[in-house]
Short mmCIF file of C-alpha atoms and ligand atoms in Angstrom, two decimals:
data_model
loop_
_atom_site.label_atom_id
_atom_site.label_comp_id
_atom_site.label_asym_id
_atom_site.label_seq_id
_atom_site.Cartn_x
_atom_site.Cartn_y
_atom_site.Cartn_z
CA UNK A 1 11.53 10.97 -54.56
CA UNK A 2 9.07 11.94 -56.82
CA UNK A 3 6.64 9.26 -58.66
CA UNK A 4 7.73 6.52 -56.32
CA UNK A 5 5.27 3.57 -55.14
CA UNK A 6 5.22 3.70 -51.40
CA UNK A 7 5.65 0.48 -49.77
CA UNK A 8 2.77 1.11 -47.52
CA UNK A 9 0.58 2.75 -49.90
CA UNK A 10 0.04 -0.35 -51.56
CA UNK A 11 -0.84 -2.85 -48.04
CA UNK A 12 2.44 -4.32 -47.66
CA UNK A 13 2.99 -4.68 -44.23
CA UNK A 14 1.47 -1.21 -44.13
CA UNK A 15 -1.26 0.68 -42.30
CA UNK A 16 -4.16 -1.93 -42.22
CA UNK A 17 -7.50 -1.00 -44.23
CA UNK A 18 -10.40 -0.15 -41.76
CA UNK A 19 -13.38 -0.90 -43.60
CA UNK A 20 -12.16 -4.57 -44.04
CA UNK A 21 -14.65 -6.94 -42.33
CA UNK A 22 -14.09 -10.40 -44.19
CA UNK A 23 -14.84 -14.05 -43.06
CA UNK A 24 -14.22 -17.39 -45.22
CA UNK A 25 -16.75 -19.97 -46.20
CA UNK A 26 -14.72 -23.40 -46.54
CA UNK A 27 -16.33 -25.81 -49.45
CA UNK A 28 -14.25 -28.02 -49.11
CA UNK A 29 -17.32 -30.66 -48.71
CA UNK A 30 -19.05 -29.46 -52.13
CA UNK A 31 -16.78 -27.13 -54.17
CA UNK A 32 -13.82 -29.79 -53.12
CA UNK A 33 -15.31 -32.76 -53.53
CA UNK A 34 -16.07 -32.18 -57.13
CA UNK A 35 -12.16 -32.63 -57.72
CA UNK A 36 -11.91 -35.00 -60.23
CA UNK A 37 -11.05 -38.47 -58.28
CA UNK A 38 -12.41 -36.84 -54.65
CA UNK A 39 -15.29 -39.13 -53.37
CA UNK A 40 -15.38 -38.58 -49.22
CA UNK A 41 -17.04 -40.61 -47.21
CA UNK A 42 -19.92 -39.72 -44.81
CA UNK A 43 -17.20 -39.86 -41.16
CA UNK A 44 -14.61 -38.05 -43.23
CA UNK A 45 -16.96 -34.76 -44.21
CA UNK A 46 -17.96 -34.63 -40.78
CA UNK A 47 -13.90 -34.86 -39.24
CA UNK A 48 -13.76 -32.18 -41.80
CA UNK A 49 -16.25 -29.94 -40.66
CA UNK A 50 -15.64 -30.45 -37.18
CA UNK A 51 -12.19 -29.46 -37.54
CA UNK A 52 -13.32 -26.30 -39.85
CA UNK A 53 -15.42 -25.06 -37.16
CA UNK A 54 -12.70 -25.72 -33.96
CA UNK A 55 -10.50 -23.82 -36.40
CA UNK A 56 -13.40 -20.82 -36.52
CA UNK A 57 -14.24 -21.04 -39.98
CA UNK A 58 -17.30 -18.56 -39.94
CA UNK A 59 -19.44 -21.03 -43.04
CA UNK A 60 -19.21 -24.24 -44.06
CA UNK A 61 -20.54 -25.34 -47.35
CA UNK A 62 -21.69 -28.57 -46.47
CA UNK A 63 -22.54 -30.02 -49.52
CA UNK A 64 -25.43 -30.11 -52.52
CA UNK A 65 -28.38 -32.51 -50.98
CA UNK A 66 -30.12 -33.91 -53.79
CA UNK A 67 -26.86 -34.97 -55.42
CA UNK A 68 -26.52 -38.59 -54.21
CA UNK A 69 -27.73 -40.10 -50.81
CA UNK A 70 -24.54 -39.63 -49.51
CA UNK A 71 -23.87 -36.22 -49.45
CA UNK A 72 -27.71 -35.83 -47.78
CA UNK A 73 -26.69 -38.07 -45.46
CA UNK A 74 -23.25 -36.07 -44.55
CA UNK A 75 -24.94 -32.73 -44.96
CA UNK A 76 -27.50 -34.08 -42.59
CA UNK A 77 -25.20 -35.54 -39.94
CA UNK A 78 -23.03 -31.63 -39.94
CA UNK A 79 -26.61 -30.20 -39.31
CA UNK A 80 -27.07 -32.51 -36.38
CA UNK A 81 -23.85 -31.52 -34.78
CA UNK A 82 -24.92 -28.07 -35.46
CA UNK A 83 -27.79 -28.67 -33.30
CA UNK A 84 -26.10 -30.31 -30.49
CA UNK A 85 -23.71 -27.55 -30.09
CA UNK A 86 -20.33 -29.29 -31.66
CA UNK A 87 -20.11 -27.53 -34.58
CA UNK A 88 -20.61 -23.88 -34.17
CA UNK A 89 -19.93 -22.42 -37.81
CA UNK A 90 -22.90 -21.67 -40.24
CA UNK A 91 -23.69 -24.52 -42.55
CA UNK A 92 -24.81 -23.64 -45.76
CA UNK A 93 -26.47 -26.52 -48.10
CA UNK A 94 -26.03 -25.81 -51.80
CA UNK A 95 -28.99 -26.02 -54.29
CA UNK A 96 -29.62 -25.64 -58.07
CA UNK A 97 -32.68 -23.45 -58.70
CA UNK A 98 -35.11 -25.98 -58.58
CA UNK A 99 -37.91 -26.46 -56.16
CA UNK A 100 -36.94 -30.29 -56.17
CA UNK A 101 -33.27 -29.22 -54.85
CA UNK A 102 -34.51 -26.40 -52.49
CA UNK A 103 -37.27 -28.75 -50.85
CA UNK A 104 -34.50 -31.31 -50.67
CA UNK A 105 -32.08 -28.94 -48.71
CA UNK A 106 -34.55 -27.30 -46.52
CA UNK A 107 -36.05 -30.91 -45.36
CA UNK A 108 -32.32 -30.95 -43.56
CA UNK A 109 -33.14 -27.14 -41.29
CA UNK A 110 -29.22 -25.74 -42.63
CA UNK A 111 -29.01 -22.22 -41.63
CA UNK A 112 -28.52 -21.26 -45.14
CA UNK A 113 -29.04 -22.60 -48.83
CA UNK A 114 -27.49 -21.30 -51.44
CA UNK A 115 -28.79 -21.57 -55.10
CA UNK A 116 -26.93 -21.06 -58.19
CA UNK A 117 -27.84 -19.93 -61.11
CA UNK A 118 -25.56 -18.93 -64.30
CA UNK A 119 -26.18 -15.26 -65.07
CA UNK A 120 -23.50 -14.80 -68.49
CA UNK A 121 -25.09 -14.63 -71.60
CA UNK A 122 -22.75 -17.99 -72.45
CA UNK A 123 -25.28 -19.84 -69.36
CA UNK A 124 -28.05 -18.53 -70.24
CA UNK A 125 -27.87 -19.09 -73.78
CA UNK A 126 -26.38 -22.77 -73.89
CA UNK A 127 -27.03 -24.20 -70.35
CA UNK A 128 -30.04 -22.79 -69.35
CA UNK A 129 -31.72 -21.44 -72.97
CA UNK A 130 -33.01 -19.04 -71.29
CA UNK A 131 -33.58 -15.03 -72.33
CA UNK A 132 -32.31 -12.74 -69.56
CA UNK A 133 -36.14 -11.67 -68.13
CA UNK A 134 -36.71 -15.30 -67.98
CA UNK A 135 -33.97 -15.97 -65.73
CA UNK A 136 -34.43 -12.76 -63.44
CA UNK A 137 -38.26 -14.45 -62.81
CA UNK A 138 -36.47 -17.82 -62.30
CA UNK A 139 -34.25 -16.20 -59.67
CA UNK A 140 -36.72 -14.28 -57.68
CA UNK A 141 -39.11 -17.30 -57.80
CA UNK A 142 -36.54 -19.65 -56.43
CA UNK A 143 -35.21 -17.23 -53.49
CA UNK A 144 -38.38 -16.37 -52.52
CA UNK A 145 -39.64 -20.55 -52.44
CA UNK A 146 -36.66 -21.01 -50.51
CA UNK A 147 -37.00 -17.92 -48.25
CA UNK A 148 -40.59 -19.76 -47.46
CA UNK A 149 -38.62 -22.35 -45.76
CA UNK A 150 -37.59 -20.65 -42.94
CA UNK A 151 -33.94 -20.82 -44.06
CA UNK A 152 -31.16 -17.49 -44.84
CA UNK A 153 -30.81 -17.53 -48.42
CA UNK A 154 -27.61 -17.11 -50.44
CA UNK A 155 -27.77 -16.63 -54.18
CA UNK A 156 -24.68 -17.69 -56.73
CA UNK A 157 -24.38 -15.36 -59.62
CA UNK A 158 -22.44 -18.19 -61.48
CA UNK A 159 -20.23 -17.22 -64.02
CA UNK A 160 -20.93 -13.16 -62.78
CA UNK A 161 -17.47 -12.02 -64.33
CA UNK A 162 -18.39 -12.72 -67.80
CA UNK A 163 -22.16 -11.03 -67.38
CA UNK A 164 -23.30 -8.02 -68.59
CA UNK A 165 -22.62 -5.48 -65.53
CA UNK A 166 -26.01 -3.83 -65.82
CA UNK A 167 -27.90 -7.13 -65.91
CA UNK A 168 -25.77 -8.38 -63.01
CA UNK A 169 -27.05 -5.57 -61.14
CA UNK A 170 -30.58 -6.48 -61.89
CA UNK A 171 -29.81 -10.00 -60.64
CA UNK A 172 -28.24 -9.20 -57.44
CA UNK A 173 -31.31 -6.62 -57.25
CA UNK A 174 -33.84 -9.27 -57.76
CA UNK A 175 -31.95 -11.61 -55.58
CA UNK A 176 -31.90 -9.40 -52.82
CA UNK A 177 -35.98 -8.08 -53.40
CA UNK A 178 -36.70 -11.90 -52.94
CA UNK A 179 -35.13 -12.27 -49.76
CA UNK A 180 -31.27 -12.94 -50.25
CA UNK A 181 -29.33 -11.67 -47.26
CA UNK A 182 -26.17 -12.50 -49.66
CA UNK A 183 -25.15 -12.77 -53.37
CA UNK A 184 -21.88 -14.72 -54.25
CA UNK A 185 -20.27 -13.51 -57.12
CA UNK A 186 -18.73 -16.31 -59.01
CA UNK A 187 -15.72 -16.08 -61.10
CA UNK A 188 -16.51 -19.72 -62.26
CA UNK A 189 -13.71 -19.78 -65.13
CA UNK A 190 -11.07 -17.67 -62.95
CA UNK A 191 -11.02 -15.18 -66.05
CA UNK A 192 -10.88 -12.08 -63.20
CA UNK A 193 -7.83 -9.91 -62.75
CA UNK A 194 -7.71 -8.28 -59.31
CA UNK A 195 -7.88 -4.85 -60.85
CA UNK A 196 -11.29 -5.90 -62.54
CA UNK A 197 -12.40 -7.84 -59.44
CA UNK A 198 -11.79 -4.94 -56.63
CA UNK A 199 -13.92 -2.63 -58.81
CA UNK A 200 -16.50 -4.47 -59.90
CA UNK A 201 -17.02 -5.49 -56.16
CA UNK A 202 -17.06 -1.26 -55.59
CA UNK A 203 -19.39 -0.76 -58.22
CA UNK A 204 -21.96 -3.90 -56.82
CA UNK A 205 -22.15 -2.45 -53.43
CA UNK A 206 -22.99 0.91 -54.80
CA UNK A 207 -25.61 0.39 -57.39
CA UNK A 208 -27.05 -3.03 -55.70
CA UNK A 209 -26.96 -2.04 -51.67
CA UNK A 210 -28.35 -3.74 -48.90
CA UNK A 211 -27.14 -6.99 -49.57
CA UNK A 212 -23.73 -8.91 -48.44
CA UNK A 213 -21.26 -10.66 -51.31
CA UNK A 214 -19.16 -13.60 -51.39
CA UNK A 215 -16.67 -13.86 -53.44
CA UNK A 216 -16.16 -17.56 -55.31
CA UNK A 217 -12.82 -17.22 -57.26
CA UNK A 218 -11.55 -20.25 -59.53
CA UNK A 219 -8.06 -20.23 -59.69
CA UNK A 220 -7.55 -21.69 -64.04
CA UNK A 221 -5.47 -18.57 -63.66
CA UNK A 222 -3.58 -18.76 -60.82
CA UNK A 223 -5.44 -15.29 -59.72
CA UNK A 224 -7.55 -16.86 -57.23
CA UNK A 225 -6.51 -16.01 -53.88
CA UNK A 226 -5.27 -12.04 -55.66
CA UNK A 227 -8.70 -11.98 -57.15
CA UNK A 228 -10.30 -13.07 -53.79
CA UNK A 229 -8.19 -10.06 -51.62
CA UNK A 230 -9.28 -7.74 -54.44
CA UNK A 231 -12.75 -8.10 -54.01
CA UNK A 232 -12.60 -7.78 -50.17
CA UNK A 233 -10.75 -4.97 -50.54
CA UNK A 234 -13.84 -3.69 -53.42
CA UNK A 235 -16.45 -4.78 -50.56
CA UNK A 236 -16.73 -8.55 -50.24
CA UNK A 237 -16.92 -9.73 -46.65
CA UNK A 238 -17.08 -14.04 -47.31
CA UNK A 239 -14.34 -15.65 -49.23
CA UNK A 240 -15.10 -19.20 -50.44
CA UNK A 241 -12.09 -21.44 -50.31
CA UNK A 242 -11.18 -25.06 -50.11
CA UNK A 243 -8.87 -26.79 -47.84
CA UNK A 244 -5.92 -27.52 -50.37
CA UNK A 245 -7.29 -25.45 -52.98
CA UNK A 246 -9.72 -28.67 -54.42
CA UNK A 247 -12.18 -27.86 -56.76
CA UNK A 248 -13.34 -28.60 -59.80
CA UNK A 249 -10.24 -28.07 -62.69
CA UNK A 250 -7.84 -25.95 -60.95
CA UNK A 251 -9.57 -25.23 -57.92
CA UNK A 252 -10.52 -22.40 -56.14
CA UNK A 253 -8.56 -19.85 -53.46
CA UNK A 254 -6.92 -22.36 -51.03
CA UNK A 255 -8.04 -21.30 -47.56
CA UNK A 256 -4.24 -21.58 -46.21
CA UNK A 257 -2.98 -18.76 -48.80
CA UNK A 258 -6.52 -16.71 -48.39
CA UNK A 259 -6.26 -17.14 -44.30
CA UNK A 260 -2.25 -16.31 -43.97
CA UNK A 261 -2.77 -13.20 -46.60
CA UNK A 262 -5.25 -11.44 -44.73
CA UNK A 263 -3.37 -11.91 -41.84
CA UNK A 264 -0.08 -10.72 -43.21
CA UNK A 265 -1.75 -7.66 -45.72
CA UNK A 266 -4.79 -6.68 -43.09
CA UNK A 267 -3.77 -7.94 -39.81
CA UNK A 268 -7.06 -9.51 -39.55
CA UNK A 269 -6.87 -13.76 -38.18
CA UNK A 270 -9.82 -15.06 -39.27
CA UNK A 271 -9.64 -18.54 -38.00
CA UNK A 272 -7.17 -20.37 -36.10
CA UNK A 273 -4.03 -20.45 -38.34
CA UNK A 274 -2.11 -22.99 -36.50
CA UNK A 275 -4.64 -25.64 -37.21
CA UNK A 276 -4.06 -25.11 -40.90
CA UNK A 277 -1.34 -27.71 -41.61
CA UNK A 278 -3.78 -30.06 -39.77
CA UNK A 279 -6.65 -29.50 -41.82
CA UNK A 280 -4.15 -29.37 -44.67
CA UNK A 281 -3.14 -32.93 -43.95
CA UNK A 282 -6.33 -34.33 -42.84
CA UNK A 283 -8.00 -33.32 -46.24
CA UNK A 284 -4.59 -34.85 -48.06
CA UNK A 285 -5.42 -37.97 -46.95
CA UNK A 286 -9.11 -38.11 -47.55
CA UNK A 287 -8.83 -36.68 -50.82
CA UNK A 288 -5.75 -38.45 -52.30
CA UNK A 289 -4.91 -35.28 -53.94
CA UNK A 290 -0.88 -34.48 -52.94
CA UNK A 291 0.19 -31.31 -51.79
CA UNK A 292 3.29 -30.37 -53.94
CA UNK A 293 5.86 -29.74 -51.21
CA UNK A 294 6.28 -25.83 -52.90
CA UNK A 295 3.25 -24.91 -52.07
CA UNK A 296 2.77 -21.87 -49.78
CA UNK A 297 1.69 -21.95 -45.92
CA UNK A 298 1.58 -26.06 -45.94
CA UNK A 299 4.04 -27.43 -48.21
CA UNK A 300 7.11 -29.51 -47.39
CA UNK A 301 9.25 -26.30 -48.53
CA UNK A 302 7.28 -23.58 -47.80
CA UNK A 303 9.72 -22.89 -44.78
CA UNK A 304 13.00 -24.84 -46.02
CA UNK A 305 15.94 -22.73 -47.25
CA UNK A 306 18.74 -23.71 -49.22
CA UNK A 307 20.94 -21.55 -51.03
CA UNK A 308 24.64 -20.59 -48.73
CA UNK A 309 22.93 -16.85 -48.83
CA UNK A 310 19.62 -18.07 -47.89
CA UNK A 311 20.76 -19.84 -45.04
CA UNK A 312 23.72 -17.36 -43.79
CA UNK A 313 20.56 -14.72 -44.03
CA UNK A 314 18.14 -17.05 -42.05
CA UNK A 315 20.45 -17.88 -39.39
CA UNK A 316 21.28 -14.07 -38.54
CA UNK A 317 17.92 -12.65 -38.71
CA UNK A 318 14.81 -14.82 -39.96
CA UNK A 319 13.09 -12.44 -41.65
CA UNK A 320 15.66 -11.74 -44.36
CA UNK A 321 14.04 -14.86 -46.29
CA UNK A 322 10.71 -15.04 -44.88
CA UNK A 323 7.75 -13.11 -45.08
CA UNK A 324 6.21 -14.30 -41.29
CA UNK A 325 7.33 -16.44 -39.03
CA UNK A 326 6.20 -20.51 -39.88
CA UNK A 327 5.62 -20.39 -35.88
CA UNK A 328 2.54 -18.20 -36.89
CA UNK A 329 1.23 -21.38 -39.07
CA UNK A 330 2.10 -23.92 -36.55
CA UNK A 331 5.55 -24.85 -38.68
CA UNK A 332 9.04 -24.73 -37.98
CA UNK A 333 11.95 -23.65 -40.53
CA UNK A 334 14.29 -25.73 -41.56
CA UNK A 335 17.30 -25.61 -44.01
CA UNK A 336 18.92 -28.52 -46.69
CA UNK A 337 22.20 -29.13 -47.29
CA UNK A 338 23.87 -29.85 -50.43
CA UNK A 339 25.97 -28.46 -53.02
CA UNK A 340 24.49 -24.81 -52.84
CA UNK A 341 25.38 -24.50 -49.37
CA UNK A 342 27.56 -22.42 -47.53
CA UNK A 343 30.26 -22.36 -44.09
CA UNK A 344 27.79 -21.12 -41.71
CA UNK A 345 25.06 -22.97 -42.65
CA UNK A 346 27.04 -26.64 -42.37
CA UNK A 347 29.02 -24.80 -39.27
CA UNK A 348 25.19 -24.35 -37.61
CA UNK A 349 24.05 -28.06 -38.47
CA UNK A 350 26.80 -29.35 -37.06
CA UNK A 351 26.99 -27.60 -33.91
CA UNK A 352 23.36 -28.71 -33.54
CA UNK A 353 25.00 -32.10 -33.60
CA UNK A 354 26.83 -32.04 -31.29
CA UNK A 355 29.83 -31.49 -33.31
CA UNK A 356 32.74 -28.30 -33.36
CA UNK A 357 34.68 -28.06 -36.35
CA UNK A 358 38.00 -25.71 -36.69
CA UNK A 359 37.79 -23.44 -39.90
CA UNK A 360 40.17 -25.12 -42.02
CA UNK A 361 38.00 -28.73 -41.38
CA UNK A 362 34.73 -26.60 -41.98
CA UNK A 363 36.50 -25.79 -45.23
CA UNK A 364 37.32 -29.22 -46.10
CA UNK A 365 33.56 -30.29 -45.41
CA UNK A 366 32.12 -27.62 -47.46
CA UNK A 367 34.65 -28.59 -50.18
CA UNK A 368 33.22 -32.20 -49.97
CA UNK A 369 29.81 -31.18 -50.20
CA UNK A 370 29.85 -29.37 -52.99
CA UNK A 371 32.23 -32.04 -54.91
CA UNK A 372 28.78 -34.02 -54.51
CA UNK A 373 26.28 -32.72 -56.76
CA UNK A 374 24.54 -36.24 -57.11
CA UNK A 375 23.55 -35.82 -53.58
CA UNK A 376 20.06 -33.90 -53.90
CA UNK A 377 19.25 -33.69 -49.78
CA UNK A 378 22.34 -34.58 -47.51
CA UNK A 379 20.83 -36.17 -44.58
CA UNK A 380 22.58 -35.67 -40.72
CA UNK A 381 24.40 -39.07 -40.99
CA UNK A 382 25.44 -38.21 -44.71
CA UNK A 383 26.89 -34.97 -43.10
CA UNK A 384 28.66 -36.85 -40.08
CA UNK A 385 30.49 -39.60 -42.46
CA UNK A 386 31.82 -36.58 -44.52
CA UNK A 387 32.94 -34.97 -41.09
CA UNK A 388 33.99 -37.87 -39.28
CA UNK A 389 36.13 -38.38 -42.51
CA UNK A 390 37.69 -34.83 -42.47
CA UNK A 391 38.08 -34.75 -38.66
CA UNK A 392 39.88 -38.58 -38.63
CA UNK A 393 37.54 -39.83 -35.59
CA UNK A 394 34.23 -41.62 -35.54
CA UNK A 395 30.89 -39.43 -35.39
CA UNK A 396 27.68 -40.52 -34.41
CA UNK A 397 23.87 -38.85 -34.78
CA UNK A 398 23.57 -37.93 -30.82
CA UNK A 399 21.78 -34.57 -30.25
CA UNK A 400 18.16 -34.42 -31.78
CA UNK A 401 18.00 -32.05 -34.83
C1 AKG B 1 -19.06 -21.64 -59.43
O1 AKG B 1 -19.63 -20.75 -60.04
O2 AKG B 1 -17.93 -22.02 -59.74
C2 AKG B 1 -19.72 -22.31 -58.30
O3 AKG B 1 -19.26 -23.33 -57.85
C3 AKG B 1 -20.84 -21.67 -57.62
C4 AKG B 1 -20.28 -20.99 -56.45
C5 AKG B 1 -21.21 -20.53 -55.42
O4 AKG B 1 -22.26 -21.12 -55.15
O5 AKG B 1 -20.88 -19.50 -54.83
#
């Protein structure tokens, strides 16, 4: 049919890109712990990072050194365990452009420090009050004092999506002239659209070349983890993300949604996806930030159906209501029962019970149900007092769920 969108012209499930060669950075221990209320302790960053690199996250942003004793002292201990073998991913120490900050970081032998530096005429004009040639000396100074250290250098264009392109080329230029291997391009006030972000990622790796880019995508738009596939798919081969999504306001591309999407768009696994929940749950608890049970990949919900439809589509074929299978994330599915629900799916439940109803009692039990809309989640015993009353005998929770 003429002018219509191919399903796998546009990645869905389609032939996967070649040129894609992407790995994630997890800041979970910097970017994350400025989360308003997030304060982790020394043996918590390094369960974190231990558990980042088991599940093969390729960089771990370890933290900013000279910010308070404690995170030197956590970014220290992950570069120990570095040493010794136990943590095998890169770990990156973050650093404002400042000698003070770079001596700081390099006194702790990371493979990598990364130095920021905002590059928007906004930065440079109120935050820095700076002119633009000031700050490209600033920059190449600061790489190149760093690069003295012995260390891979990564430089932040902060707040690159609201710079002038042409000077941003000059940065990543001088970056990269100084010694940068990398340059992260920071969407610091998630203002990106994908569309913007996949070409202005094309147009950086043609007129600045011979350098990597990261891709740092706040999410005050909910465009995050879209803006982060868009730039990989405009050249970007690291994606910074935080376990949960922390960061500071909104956050930044949670690793579960940027880890699961590649997988599902590009076919490409780029850690160990059934550790996920884990880490999910581990940084929960150290954070005291919730997980809303809709979110995707590690939510309560993310594989719990409801709706009659839902669940008479679920139980013939899973993928009628899923997009993967939650075995891929280490999760099960599971369905609720209440007043949306239909025959087969309380038919199912209770057969998993242990118990066989007749049609016209299955009726009767559905009728019940939905005569119960004060009943938000109808637990197995809730279920089996409504049967037991339908069927005239006693019923008791035998047969695991
Ligand atoms: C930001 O611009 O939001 C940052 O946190 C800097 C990110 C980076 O170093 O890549």
């Amino acid at each position: 049919m003429q002018g219509m969108i191919r399903r796998e012209e546009w990645g869905i499930g389609g032939p996967k890109p070649e040129r894609i060669r992407v790995g994630l950075l997890d800041s979970t221990l910097r970017e994350g712990e400025q989360t308003p209320g997030v304060s982790f302790t020394v043996e918590q960053k390094v369960e974190i990072a231990k558990l980042l690199s088991e599940a093969g996250v390729q960089m771990i942003e370890a933290g900013h050194p000279a910010v308070a004793p404690d995170v030197y002292e956590a970014v220290k201990r992950i570069i120990q365990l570095k040493k010794e073998g136990v943590i095998r991913s890169e770990i990156v120490a973050h650093s404002r452009a400042v000698k003070r900050d770079i001596e700081v970081a390099a006194e702790l032998e990371p493979d990598r420090i990364a130095i920021f530096y905002g590059v928007s005429d906004i930065h440079l004009r109120y935050k820095h009050r700076v002119s633009r040639e000031e700050a490209l000396s600033i920059i190449g100074e600061m790489v190149e004092y760093a690069k003295q250290h012995g260390v891979k250098v990564r430089f932040t264009a902060e707040d690159a999506t609201r710079a002038d392109y042409d000077y941003l080329v000059e940065v990543v230029k001088t970056a990269r002239d100084a010694g940068a291997d990398r340059v992260s391009i920071a969407d610091t006030v998630g203002i990106a659209t994908p569309a913007f972000m996949r070409r202005l990622f094309e147009s950086l790796t043609r007129d600045a070349p011979g350098v990597e880019f990261d891709v740092h995508a706040h999410n005050d738009l909910g465009l995050a983890t879209a803006n982060s596939l868009a730039a990989v798919e405009g050249g970007a081969t690291i994606i910074h993300v935080t376990v949960n999504g922390l960061g500071e306001r909104a956050g930044i591309t949670p690793l579960h949604e940027a880890a699961v999407a590649l997988k599902v768009h590009y076919g490409i696994e780029v850690i160990d996806l059934k550790l996920i929940p884990k880490l999910s749950r581990l940084v929960e608890r150290y954070s005291g930030i919730p997980v809303p049970p809709n979110t995707p990949v590690v939510g309560d919900n993310a594989f719990t159906h409801k709706a009659g439809v839902h669940v008479a589509g679920i139980l013939a074929n899973p993928e009628t209501y899923e997009p993967y299978p939650p075995e891929m994330v280490g999760r099960t599915r599971d369905y609720v029962i209440d007043k949306y629900t239909g025959k087969k799916a309380v038919k199912a439940r209770l057969e998993k019970l242990g118990v066989t109803v007749t049609d016209k009692e299955l009726e009767e039990i559905v009728r019940r149900i939905k005569a119960r809309p004060d009943i938000r989640y109808l637990r197995d015993e809730d279920l089996l007092e409504i049967a037991s009353e339908v069927m005239g005998k006693p019923l008791a929770l035998t047969a695991p769920r």
